[in-house]
Structures are given as structure tokens and as C-alpha cells.
C-alpha atoms as one frame of an Amber mdcrd trajectory, in Angstrom:
protein
   8.725 -14.282  12.759   8.329 -11.582  10.139   5.495 -12.213   7.684   6.746
 -11.574   4.161   4.327 -11.188   1.295   5.573 -11.871  -2.195   3.600 -10.310
  -5.018   4.341 -10.027  -8.700   2.870  -8.214 -11.664   3.277 -10.130 -14.887
   2.889  -8.343 -18.194   0.709  -9.396 -21.115   0.931  -6.906 -23.985  -2.110
  -5.821 -25.948  -2.318  -3.691 -29.062  -2.976  -0.465 -27.140  -1.270  -0.833
 -23.761   0.190  -3.323 -21.312  -2.292  -5.395 -19.314  -1.147  -6.615 -15.915
  -2.334  -9.674 -14.059  -1.595  -9.860 -10.314  -0.105 -13.004  -8.754   0.845
 -13.748  -5.141   2.421 -16.551  -3.135   4.115 -17.228   0.207   3.075 -17.121
   3.862  -0.594 -16.157   4.199  -1.905 -16.626   7.768  -3.129 -13.015   7.655
  -4.827 -13.108   4.237  -2.242 -10.779   2.719  -2.062 -12.782  -0.520  -5.559
 -11.644  -1.531  -6.806 -15.137  -2.340  -9.793 -15.087   0.058  -8.157 -17.608
   2.382  -5.387 -17.887   4.944  -3.691 -20.878   3.266  -0.071 -20.390   2.218
   1.021 -20.992  -1.392   4.432 -22.135  -2.674   3.831 -21.069  -6.277   2.165
 -18.043  -7.907  -1.648 -17.870  -7.918  -3.526 -15.197  -9.875  -5.642 -12.756
  -7.855  -8.982 -12.478  -9.653  -9.272 -11.602 -13.330  -8.825  -7.821 -13.106
  -6.134  -5.763 -14.769  -3.754  -3.991 -12.339  -1.174  -1.207 -12.741   0.854
  -1.409  -9.508   1.225  -3.319  -6.251   2.926  -2.744  -2.896   3.355  -5.457
  -0.265   3.637  -4.654   3.426   4.396  -6.789   6.456   1.008  -8.524   6.636
  -1.004  -6.655   4.038  -1.006  -5.704   0.373  -2.414  -2.895  -1.727  -2.748
  -2.573  -5.478  -4.186  -0.190  -8.057  -6.489  -1.554 -10.751  -6.258  -0.224
 -14.296  -9.358   1.934 -13.618  -7.442   3.808 -10.849  -9.230   2.226  -7.879
  -7.078   1.333  -4.860  -7.627  -2.045  -3.195  -6.138  -3.239   0.127  -6.243
  -6.599   1.891  -4.629  -8.546   4.725  -4.471  -7.666   8.413  -5.400  -4.152
   9.514  -3.190  -3.909  12.625  -2.903  -0.138  12.927  -5.060   1.283  10.158
  -2.576   0.146   7.507  -5.370  -0.941   5.113  -6.875   2.525   5.215 -10.329
   1.195   6.045 -10.355   0.108   9.714 -10.930  -3.633   9.261  -9.102  -6.712
   7.945 -10.031  -8.694   4.828  -8.509 -11.647   2.964  -9.305 -10.567  -0.592
  -9.619  -7.327  -2.572 -13.379  -6.765  -2.248 -13.863  -3.056  -1.497 -11.799
  -0.164  -2.933 -10.682   2.977  -1.122 -12.311   6.168  -2.338 -10.860   8.057
  -5.303  -8.648   7.427  -8.304  -5.003   6.605  -7.517  -1.752   6.646  -9.507
   1.011   5.655  -7.033   1.282   3.684  -3.768   3.892   2.687  -1.196   3.746
   0.630   2.002   6.164   0.421   4.867   6.486  -0.697   8.453   8.256   0.496
  11.553   8.925  -2.015  14.301   5.629  -3.970  14.309   3.512  -1.150  12.922
   2.489  -0.645   9.317   1.551   2.346   7.200   0.689   3.267   3.639   0.914
   6.275   1.365  -0.674   6.967  -1.974  -0.923   9.646  -4.617  -4.339  10.242
  -6.132  -4.734  10.995  -9.835  -5.085  14.715  -9.000  -1.547  14.668  -7.474
  -2.582  14.906  -3.810  -0.603  12.796  -1.316  -2.430  10.719   1.309  -1.242
   8.582   4.248  -2.761   6.132   6.744  -1.736   3.652   9.444   0.632   4.032
  12.411   2.557   7.305  12.660   5.707   5.984  14.343   8.668   8.324  13.730
   6.314  10.721  11.909   6.207   8.532   8.768   2.700   9.690   7.833   3.930
  13.226   7.105   1.022  14.908   8.874   3.225  17.127  11.053   2.062  15.182
  14.118   5.110  13.904  15.988   3.028  11.708  18.330   4.066   8.122  17.601
   0.801   6.833  19.084  -1.343   8.497  16.415  -3.137   6.036  14.151  -5.144
   6.974  11.067  -7.482   4.167   9.968  -8.500   6.032   6.819  -6.450   8.152
   4.376  -5.495  11.689   5.475  -4.331  14.273   2.933  -0.794  15.615   3.383
  -0.713  19.318   2.531  -2.036  20.781  -0.703   0.917  20.266  -3.052   0.923
  18.104  -6.144   3.174  15.022  -5.938   4.578  12.680  -8.599   6.053   9.730
  -6.654   6.384   8.258  -3.161   8.508   5.480  -1.612   8.777   3.956   1.881
  11.592   2.105   3.607  11.333   1.024   7.244  10.696   4.229   9.174  11.420
   6.706   6.369   9.415   8.125   3.482  10.598   9.963   0.378   8.315  11.770
  -2.045   8.837  13.999  -5.069   6.684  17.072  -5.643   5.647  18.258  -9.070
   8.643  20.309 -10.228  11.182  17.751  -8.978  11.812  18.704  -5.325  12.546
  15.689  -3.109  11.168  15.554   0.455  12.146  12.981   3.095  10.605  12.441
   6.532  10.422   9.888   9.336  13.225   8.650  11.599  16.209  10.985  11.518
  18.576   8.810  13.565
């Protein structure tokens, strides 16, 4: 059975900018809802009281960026997909740096994540099946349990789907990598 995480950002406007509260619900045996438990929920439950800017849900894990730019991951860390090397059921420890964009994907049973830091650098972690991590390593058995920088270019956006990744460099050039079949 495929574990599906459902996450939602709801918007509450303030006078200066939008404030986002993070809610999750659904199957949760792996702690991917971020509610510090493995109980499943049939209706939305708010994750903490923090303000968030984006969220990406994977197969059995979730990551989100807080309004201060910190990146938080939680759920099951099967193949380094949390970028920290261990599982957790709530967002309690951020990854290093300030982040502006994130994307999660999975190939077969293996998960991975990518993120763009505020300085425009692109980072990846998790299982490298089909070369989805963009490191130039074609070995599908390579696993990165912490973020690895991809090149030195400046990037503006990244997206994942199954075993493919697409990212746009500063200047507008689109790059795609992963499974070519």
C-alpha cells in the first residue's frame, strides 16, 4: 500500500504579508504528518504555531520551509530522504541554511528531496535511483543522508515527479534529469 501524505497551507493575510499555517491529515503510521505521533487523522490538524512559506509531501515524509527560511523535515528516513540520517515524527530540528524552494519525489520505493537555498544553490539528498539527485553519479545504489550541493550555478525553481527532476537556472534555462525511458 502506498502511504500518501496530505498537507495543506492555509492563508491568513496580515497587513504586511501573507502568514501561512501548516495543516496535515491522512495516513500517519510513519509520522509523516508532523504531529508527534503515528495516529492517522481524518480532518486537518495544525502543525505547531509557526508560520510557513512552502511544503512538499513525499511518500512517507514531509518537508516544509518556515517563514524564517529554515527547512524542516519529518517522517520516515528510508534512504536519506529527510536529509539528516534519522526518522522523526514532528518538525523538531531544521536542516542547515536558509532555503527558498523545495521538492520531494520517489522512485519505486525510494525517496529523495531537492532544495534551493536562499543564495540560489541547488542541493539534493536521498536515494539516487535513475540519477534523480543530479550529482553526475549514475550509480542507483548511492544514498546521500545529508544535502549535497549540485554544481555552482544559481537556480530559481525545482520540481520532482516520480523518477524525474526539472529545475530552472537563473536566466531561465530549464534542465531535466533522471529516468530517460
